[in-house]
Coordinates of C-alpha atoms in Angstrom, one line a residue:
Chain A
M714 CA 16.3 -35.7 18.3
N715 CA 14.6 -32.1 17.2
S716 CA 11.2 -31.6 18.9
P717 CA 8.6 -30.5 16.5
I718 CA 7.7 -27.7 18.9
T719 CA 11.1 -25.8 19.0
N720 CA 11.4 -26.3 15.0
I721 CA 9.9 -25.0 11.8
A722 CA 10.7 -26.0 8.1
C723 CA 11.0 -22.7 5.8
P724 CA 7.7 -23.2 3.5
G725 CA 9.9 -21.8 0.8
C726 CA 12.7 -24.2 0.5
D727 CA 12.0 -26.6 3.4
L728 CA 15.3 -25.6 5.5
L729 CA 14.6 -26.7 9.1
L730 CA 15.1 -23.6 11.4
K731 CA 14.9 -23.3 15.1
I732 CA 11.8 -21.1 16.0
A733 CA 13.0 -17.5 17.0
E734 CA 10.8 -14.9 18.6
A735 CA 10.5 -11.8 16.6
P736 CA 9.9 -8.5 18.1
P737 CA 6.5 -7.0 17.4
G738 CA 6.1 -5.4 14.1
K739 CA 9.7 -7.3 13.1
K740 CA 9.6 -9.8 10.0
L741 CA 11.8 -12.8 10.1
F742 CA 13.2 -14.1 6.7
C743 CA 14.7 -17.4 5.6
P744 CA 18.4 -17.2 5.9
R745 CA 18.9 -19.5 2.7
C746 CA 16.0 -18.5 0.4
N747 CA 14.6 -15.2 1.7
T748 CA 11.1 -16.2 2.4
Q749 CA 9.4 -14.3 4.9
L750 CA 8.5 -16.6 8.0
Y751 CA 6.9 -14.7 10.7
Q752 CA 5.8 -11.4 11.6
K753 CA 4.5 -10.9 15.2
K754 CA 1.4 -8.9 15.5
V755 CA 0.0 -7.1 18.7
N756 CA -3.4 -8.5 19.8
S757 CA -4.2 -10.2 16.7
I758 CA -7.4 -12.1 17.6
T759 CA -9.1 -9.1 19.5
K760 CA -8.2 -7.1 16.3
I761 CA -9.4 -9.3 13.9
L762 CA -12.8 -9.6 15.9
A763 CA -13.1 -5.8 15.6
I764 CA -12.2 -5.6 11.9
S765 CA -14.4 -8.5 10.5
L766 CA -17.2 -7.3 12.4
S767 CA -16.9 -3.9 11.0
G768 CA -16.4 -5.0 7.3
L769 CA -19.6 -7.4 8.0
L770 CA -21.5 -4.7 8.9
V771 CA -21.0 -2.4 5.8
Y772 CA -21.3 -5.5 3.5
I773 CA -24.7 -5.4 2.4
P774 CA -24.8 -1.7 1.3
A775 CA -21.4 -1.8 -0.1
I776 CA -22.4 -4.8 -2.7
F777 CA -26.2 -3.9 -3.3
M778 CA -26.5 -0.2 -3.2
P779 CA -25.7 2.2 -5.9
L780 CA -22.2 3.2 -6.4
L781 CA -22.3 5.9 -8.7
T782 CA -25.1 7.8 -10.3
L783 CA -24.1 9.3 -13.9
N784 CA -25.9 12.1 -15.6
T785 CA -25.6 12.9 -19.2
M786 CA -28.3 15.0 -21.2
G787 CA -31.0 14.6 -18.6
I788 CA -30.5 10.8 -18.3
H789 CA -29.5 9.3 -15.0
Q790 CA -27.9 5.9 -14.7
Y791 CA -26.9 4.3 -11.5
G792 CA -25.1 0.8 -10.7
S793 CA -23.7 -1.3 -7.6
I794 CA -21.1 -4.1 -7.3
F795 CA -23.9 -6.8 -7.8
D796 CA -25.1 -5.0 -10.9
A797 CA -21.8 -5.2 -12.7
F798 CA -21.9 -9.0 -11.8
L799 CA -25.4 -9.2 -13.5
T800 CA -24.2 -7.6 -16.7
F801 CA -21.5 -10.1 -17.4
H802 CA -24.8 -12.6 -16.6
H803 CA -27.3 -10.8 -19.1
Q804 CA -24.3 -10.9 -21.9
K805 CA -24.3 -14.6 -21.4
Y806 CA -20.4 -14.4 -20.4
Y807 CA -21.2 -17.1 -17.8
F808 CA -17.8 -18.0 -16.9
V809 CA -16.3 -14.6 -16.3
A810 CA -19.8 -14.1 -14.4
V811 CA -18.8 -16.6 -11.9
L812 CA -15.5 -15.5 -11.9
V813 CA -16.6 -11.9 -10.7
L814 CA -19.3 -13.2 -8.5
L815 CA -16.9 -15.0 -6.2
T816 CA -13.8 -12.7 -6.5
S817 CA -15.5 -9.4 -5.7
I818 CA -18.9 -10.7 -3.9
L819 CA -18.9 -14.3 -2.2
L820 CA -15.3 -14.8 -1.4
P821 CA -14.8 -11.3 0.8
L822 CA -17.9 -12.3 2.4
L823 CA -17.0 -15.9 3.5
R824 CA -13.6 -14.5 4.3
L825 CA -14.8 -12.0 6.8
S826 CA -17.5 -14.4 8.1
F827 CA -15.0 -17.2 8.9
L828 CA -12.4 -14.9 10.4
F829 CA -14.9 -13.5 12.7
S830 CA -16.3 -16.9 13.5
V831 CA -12.6 -18.3 14.4
A832 CA -11.9 -15.0 16.4
L833 CA -15.1 -15.1 18.6
Q834 CA -14.9 -19.0 19.2
L835 CA -11.0 -18.3 20.5
R836 CA -12.0 -15.5 22.4
L837 CA -14.8 -17.2 24.0
R838 CA -12.5 -20.6 24.2
M839 CA -15.0 -22.7 22.6
Y840 CA -13.2 -25.4 20.4
S841 CA -15.4 -26.9 17.6
R842 CA -14.4 -29.6 14.9
S843 CA -14.9 -26.9 12.2
L844 CA -12.5 -24.5 13.5
P845 CA -9.0 -25.4 12.0
F846 CA -11.3 -25.7 8.8
L847 CA -12.8 -22.3 8.8
F848 CA -9.4 -20.8 9.7
R849 CA -7.5 -22.6 6.8
T850 CA -10.2 -22.0 4.3
S851 CA -10.4 -18.3 5.2
H852 CA -6.7 -18.1 4.1
L853 CA -7.4 -19.7 0.8
F854 CA -10.4 -17.1 0.3
D855 CA -7.9 -14.1 0.9
E856 CA -6.0 -14.9 -2.5
W857 CA -9.2 -15.5 -4.4
G858 CA -11.1 -12.4 -2.8
M859 CA -10.1 -9.2 -4.8
P860 CA -12.0 -6.1 -3.3
D861 CA -8.7 -4.2 -3.5
V862 CA -8.1 -5.1 -7.1
Y863 CA -12.0 -4.1 -7.8
L864 CA -11.3 -0.5 -6.2
I865 CA -8.6 0.2 -8.4
A866 CA -10.9 -1.0 -11.2
L867 CA -13.6 1.5 -9.7
F868 CA -11.3 4.2 -9.9
V869 CA -10.0 3.6 -13.2
S870 CA -13.7 3.4 -14.5
I871 CA -14.3 6.8 -12.6
I872 CA -11.5 8.4 -14.9
K873 CA -13.0 6.8 -18.1
I874 CA -16.7 8.1 -17.2
E875 CA -15.8 11.5 -16.2
S876 CA -15.2 12.4 -20.0
V877 CA -19.1 11.3 -20.9
A878 CA -21.1 11.9 -17.9
S879 CA -20.9 14.0 -14.4
I880 CA -20.4 11.6 -11.5
E881 CA -22.4 11.7 -8.1
Y882 CA -21.2 9.6 -5.1
N883 CA -23.7 7.3 -3.5
F884 CA -23.8 6.0 -0.3
G885 CA -22.6 2.3 -1.7
F886 CA -19.4 3.9 -3.0
F887 CA -18.3 4.8 0.6
C888 CA -19.6 1.4 2.4
F889 CA -17.2 -0.5 -0.4
L890 CA -14.2 1.8 0.3
F891 CA -14.9 1.0 3.9
L892 CA -15.2 -2.7 3.3
V893 CA -12.0 -2.6 1.0
L894 CA -10.1 -0.8 4.1
M895 CA -11.6 -3.5 6.7
T896 CA -10.3 -6.3 4.2
R897 CA -6.7 -5.0 4.1
A898 CA -6.9 -4.1 7.9
A899 CA -7.6 -7.8 8.2
V900 CA -4.5 -9.0 6.2
S901 CA -2.1 -6.5 8.2
A902 CA -3.6 -7.5 11.5
L903 CA -3.6 -11.4 11.3
D904 CA -1.1 -13.3 12.9
P905 CA -1.7 -16.8 11.5
E906 CA 0.8 -18.4 13.9
A907 CA -1.0 -16.7 16.9
F908 CA -4.3 -18.3 15.5
W909 CA -2.9 -21.8 15.5
N910 CA -1.2 -21.7 18.8
E911 CA -4.6 -20.5 20.3
I912 CA -6.5 -23.3 18.5
E913 CA -4.2 -26.0 19.7
K914 CA -4.4 -24.5 23.3
I915 CA -8.2 -24.4 23.2
K916 CA -8.4 -28.1 21.7
A917 CA -6.0 -29.3 24.5
E918 CA -8.3 -28.1 26.8
A919 CA -11.3 -29.3 25.4
Y920 CA -10.1 -32.7 25.1
G921 CA -7.8 -32.8 28.1
A922 CA -4.2 -33.4 27.8
A923 CA -4.1 -36.7 26.2
G924 CA -6.5 -35.4 23.4
P925 CA -6.8 -37.3 20.0
D926 CA -3.9 -37.2 17.9
N927 CA -2.3 -34.1 19.8
G928 CA 1.2 -35.2 18.7
Chain B
M1279 CA 11.6 -33.8 4.5
N1280 CA 14.9 -33.0 6.5
A1281 CA 15.5 -34.7 9.8
G1282 CA 12.0 -37.0 9.5
F1283 CA 9.4 -34.6 9.5
I1284 CA 6.8 -33.3 6.9
S1285 CA 6.2 -29.5 6.9
C1286 CA 2.1 -28.9 6.8
H1287 CA 1.5 -26.6 3.6
D1288 CA -1.2 -24.9 5.3
C1289 CA -0.4 -24.1 8.6
R1290 CA 3.3 -25.1 8.9
K1291 CA 3.4 -27.5 11.5
L1292 CA 5.9 -30.0 11.7
V1293 CA 4.7 -33.3 11.8
D1294 CA 6.5 -36.5 12.5
A1295 CA 7.3 -38.4 9.6
G1296 CA 7.5 -41.5 11.6
K1297 CA 4.2 -41.9 12.2
T1298 CA 3.1 -42.1 8.8
E1299 CA 2.4 -45.3 7.0
K1300 CA 3.6 -45.4 3.4
G1301 CA 1.1 -44.6 0.9
V1302 CA -1.7 -43.6 3.3
P1303 CA -2.7 -39.9 3.1
L1304 CA -2.1 -38.0 6.5
A1305 CA -3.8 -35.1 7.7
C1306 CA -2.1 -32.3 9.9
P1307 CA -3.4 -32.8 13.5
R1308 CA -3.5 -29.2 13.8
C1309 CA -5.4 -27.7 10.8
H1310 CA -6.6 -31.0 9.6
A1311 CA -5.4 -30.5 5.8
D1312 CA -3.7 -33.2 3.9
I1313 CA 0.2 -33.1 4.1
H1314 CA 2.6 -34.3 1.8
F1315 CA 6.4 -33.9 1.7
R1316 CA 5.7 -31.8 -1.6
K1317 CA 2.7 -30.7 -3.4
P1318 CA 1.4 -33.8 -5.4
N1319 CA 2.1 -33.8 -9.4
S1320 CA 3.5 -30.0 -8.5
I1321 CA 5.9 -30.1 -11.7
A1322 CA 3.4 -31.7 -14.3
R1323 CA 0.4 -29.8 -13.1
T1324 CA 2.2 -26.3 -13.2
W1325 CA 3.5 -27.1 -16.8
A1326 CA 0.0 -27.9 -18.0
L1327 CA -1.6 -24.7 -16.7
I1328 CA 1.4 -22.4 -18.0
V1329 CA 1.2 -23.8 -21.2
T1330 CA -2.5 -23.5 -21.3
A1331 CA -2.2 -19.9 -20.4
A1332 CA 0.2 -19.2 -22.7
V1333 CA -2.1 -20.4 -25.6
L1334 CA -5.0 -18.7 -24.3
F1335 CA -2.9 -15.2 -23.9
I1336 CA -2.8 -15.1 -27.6
P1337 CA -7.0 -14.8 -28.3
A1338 CA -6.8 -12.9 -25.0
N1339 CA -4.9 -10.1 -27.0
L1340 CA -6.1 -10.3 -30.6
L1341 CA -10.0 -10.6 -30.2
P1342 CA -11.6 -7.8 -28.9
I1343 CA -12.8 -7.5 -25.3
M1344 CA -15.1 -4.7 -25.2
R1345 CA -17.7 -3.3 -27.5
V1346 CA -19.0 0.2 -27.2
D1347 CA -22.3 1.3 -28.7
F1348 CA -22.7 4.6 -29.8
L1349 CA -25.8 6.2 -31.4
G1350 CA -26.3 3.0 -33.2
S1351 CA -22.8 2.4 -34.4
Q1352 CA -20.9 -0.5 -32.8
S1353 CA -16.9 -0.2 -32.1
F1354 CA -14.7 -3.1 -30.6
S1355 CA -11.8 -2.7 -29.0
T1356 CA -8.9 -4.9 -27.8
L1357 CA -6.9 -5.0 -24.6
M1358 CA -3.9 -2.6 -26.7
D1359 CA -6.6 -0.4 -27.8
G1360 CA -7.9 0.4 -24.7
I1361 CA -4.3 1.0 -23.1
I1362 CA -3.7 3.2 -26.2
Y1363 CA -6.8 5.0 -25.8
F1364 CA -5.6 6.4 -22.2
F1365 CA -2.1 7.5 -23.8
H1366 CA -4.1 9.5 -26.2
E1367 CA -6.2 11.1 -23.5
K1368 CA -2.9 12.0 -21.6
E1369 CA -4.0 9.9 -18.6
Y1370 CA -0.5 8.1 -18.4
G1371 CA -0.7 6.7 -15.1
I1372 CA -3.9 5.0 -15.5
G1373 CA -2.8 3.7 -18.9
L1374 CA 0.4 2.3 -17.2
I1375 CA -1.5 0.8 -14.5
I1376 CA -3.8 -0.8 -16.9
F1377 CA -0.6 -2.1 -19.2
I1378 CA 1.2 -3.3 -16.4
A1379 CA -1.8 -5.2 -14.8
S1380 CA -3.1 -6.8 -18.0
I1381 CA -0.3 -7.3 -20.4
L1382 CA 3.2 -7.2 -18.3
V1383 CA 1.9 -9.1 -15.5
P1384 CA 0.4 -12.5 -17.1
L1385 CA 3.7 -12.1 -19.6
F1386 CA 5.8 -12.0 -16.5
K1387 CA 3.6 -14.9 -14.7
I1388 CA 4.1 -17.1 -17.8
I1389 CA 7.9 -16.5 -18.5
G1390 CA 9.0 -16.5 -15.1
M1391 CA 7.0 -20.0 -14.2
T1392 CA 8.6 -21.2 -17.3
I1393 CA 12.3 -20.3 -16.2
I1394 CA 11.5 -21.9 -12.7
L1395 CA 10.3 -25.0 -14.1
L1396 CA 13.2 -25.4 -17.0
S1397 CA 15.7 -24.9 -14.0
I1398 CA 14.2 -27.7 -12.3
R1399 CA 14.3 -30.0 -15.4
F1400 CA 17.8 -29.3 -16.1
K1401 CA 19.1 -29.1 -12.5
W1402 CA 20.1 -25.4 -12.9
K1403 CA 21.5 -24.4 -9.5
S1404 CA 22.3 -21.0 -9.7
W1405 CA 20.3 -18.2 -8.8
L1406 CA 18.1 -20.3 -6.3
K1407 CA 17.5 -17.3 -3.9
H1408 CA 16.6 -15.2 -6.7
K1409 CA 14.0 -17.7 -8.4
T1410 CA 12.6 -18.2 -5.0
T1411 CA 11.7 -14.4 -4.5
M1412 CA 10.5 -14.3 -8.0
F1413 CA 8.2 -17.0 -7.5
H1414 CA 6.8 -15.1 -3.9
F1415 CA 6.6 -12.2 -6.4
I1416 CA 4.4 -13.9 -9.0
E1417 CA 2.2 -15.2 -6.6
F1418 CA 1.7 -11.9 -5.1
I1419 CA 0.9 -10.2 -8.4
G1420 CA -1.3 -12.8 -9.9
R1421 CA -4.8 -11.5 -8.5
W1422 CA -4.1 -7.9 -10.0
S1423 CA -4.7 -9.1 -13.7
M1424 CA -8.6 -9.0 -12.9
L1425 CA -8.3 -5.6 -13.0
D1426 CA -9.4 -4.9 -16.7
I1427 CA -12.3 -7.5 -16.1
F1428 CA -13.6 -5.5 -13.3
V1429 CA -13.3 -2.4 -15.2
I1430 CA -15.4 -3.9 -18.1
A1431 CA -17.7 -5.1 -15.2
L1432 CA -18.2 -1.7 -14.2
M1433 CA -18.3 0.0 -17.4
S1434 CA -21.2 -2.2 -18.8
A1435 CA -23.2 -1.8 -15.7
L1436 CA -22.8 2.0 -15.3
V1437 CA -22.5 3.3 -19.0
D1438 CA -25.6 2.1 -20.1
F1439 CA -27.6 5.3 -21.6
G1440 CA -29.9 3.2 -23.8
G1441 CA -29.8 4.2 -27.5
L1442 CA -27.2 7.0 -26.7
T1443 CA -24.4 5.1 -25.8
S1444 CA -23.7 1.7 -23.9
T1445 CA -20.8 -0.8 -23.2
H1446 CA -20.6 -4.4 -23.4
A1447 CA -18.1 -7.2 -22.8
A1448 CA -16.4 -9.0 -26.2
P1449 CA -15.4 -12.5 -26.5
A1450 CA -11.6 -11.9 -25.2
A1451 CA -12.7 -11.3 -21.8
T1452 CA -13.6 -15.3 -21.4
Y1453 CA -9.9 -15.6 -22.4
F1454 CA -8.5 -13.4 -20.5
T1455 CA -10.4 -14.4 -17.2
A1456 CA -9.2 -18.1 -18.1
V1457 CA -5.6 -16.7 -18.3
V1458 CA -5.9 -15.1 -14.6
V1459 CA -7.1 -18.1 -13.3
T1460 CA -5.0 -21.0 -15.1
T1461 CA -1.9 -18.8 -13.8
M1462 CA -3.1 -18.3 -10.5
V1463 CA -3.9 -22.1 -9.8
A1464 CA -0.4 -22.6 -11.5
A1465 CA 1.2 -20.7 -8.8
L1466 CA -0.7 -22.7 -6.1
T1467 CA 0.1 -26.0 -7.6
F1468 CA 4.0 -25.1 -7.7
D1469 CA 5.9 -26.0 -4.8
S1470 CA 9.0 -23.6 -4.5
R1471 CA 10.7 -26.3 -2.4
L1472 CA 11.4 -28.4 -5.5
L1473 CA 13.8 -26.1 -6.6
W1474 CA 16.4 -26.6 -3.4
D1475 CA 15.4 -30.4 -3.7
A1476 CA 17.3 -30.5 -7.5

């Protein structure tokens, strides 16, 4: 009988496959449907710890400090990412406002803090019941958090504004740039399989070999 | 599914299906997510969301999405007007990016998912590998349609010089955001393994 430990099912087409170890940096694809299965990353947990902490450090200035100052005919105008959310709110476009709040402000924060908390607990070898939940949810937040899309939108807006006003780049702009870089770095350094294996390992340590539902 | 195992959709652990009792929802021992052979009601939910997205896509394109006030006069512009503006200004790169993100991507998602759902319905077994790749591509591009909404958010926050000139959102913004959300949720409810079951 096949043991669950040596097999995986392809998430794209459910083909049962033997687990193969990919060399670092190389990707494994399903032979039947071409879905990407694994990409082994070196030192994923330590890297995620560093990246998420750096991202969190610049989070507040990136969201709340002015990004740009516009000057036209002696009038100055500046705004932050948070102000951009507020304008939808003031204009009573509540549905759009909530979506903008989630995708550009809340979910990127939750994603980085969850990743930081999971990586820290794994480094300290502390198991808590919330650990699997935090890691599973951080994955969903990655899909719905869109700071990278926001950055491209910022560049598009700059090109639009350039024709009507002169632009000064403020501290918030550079913090936001760094926040987006760290968010993307977290995606490329993350090795979910390595995280899950560690979570299983420290759970077994915490509960002993015959821990609850350790199949 | 094959060989008596269920693959956890969240963490990919293979769970022994022999341990499950019929009708009892089962949780993954590793990540505690509910596990199923296939995502529940996948096809019905995905159809519903794709049809909704297709309907909402019409007002999203026909109604104005942005209002610019300049010295007391208001001018409304639709999604397409915004793209045409960039081509007039000879900013072809930016025009193309917005055209792809706000028009081509939602259209591609709606048409692509319809093709995939129809091929499950009528058991078309050819091009399965390509359809799976197309689905992963649809999953990947989904979030980029929010681009234009973010541009409007930034423009209305930054370009606000009192009575001189200011930028505001217009009704299509709500419809357009709804298209993005419904197509993204459709990609989440769809289970590509169903293509291979047929």
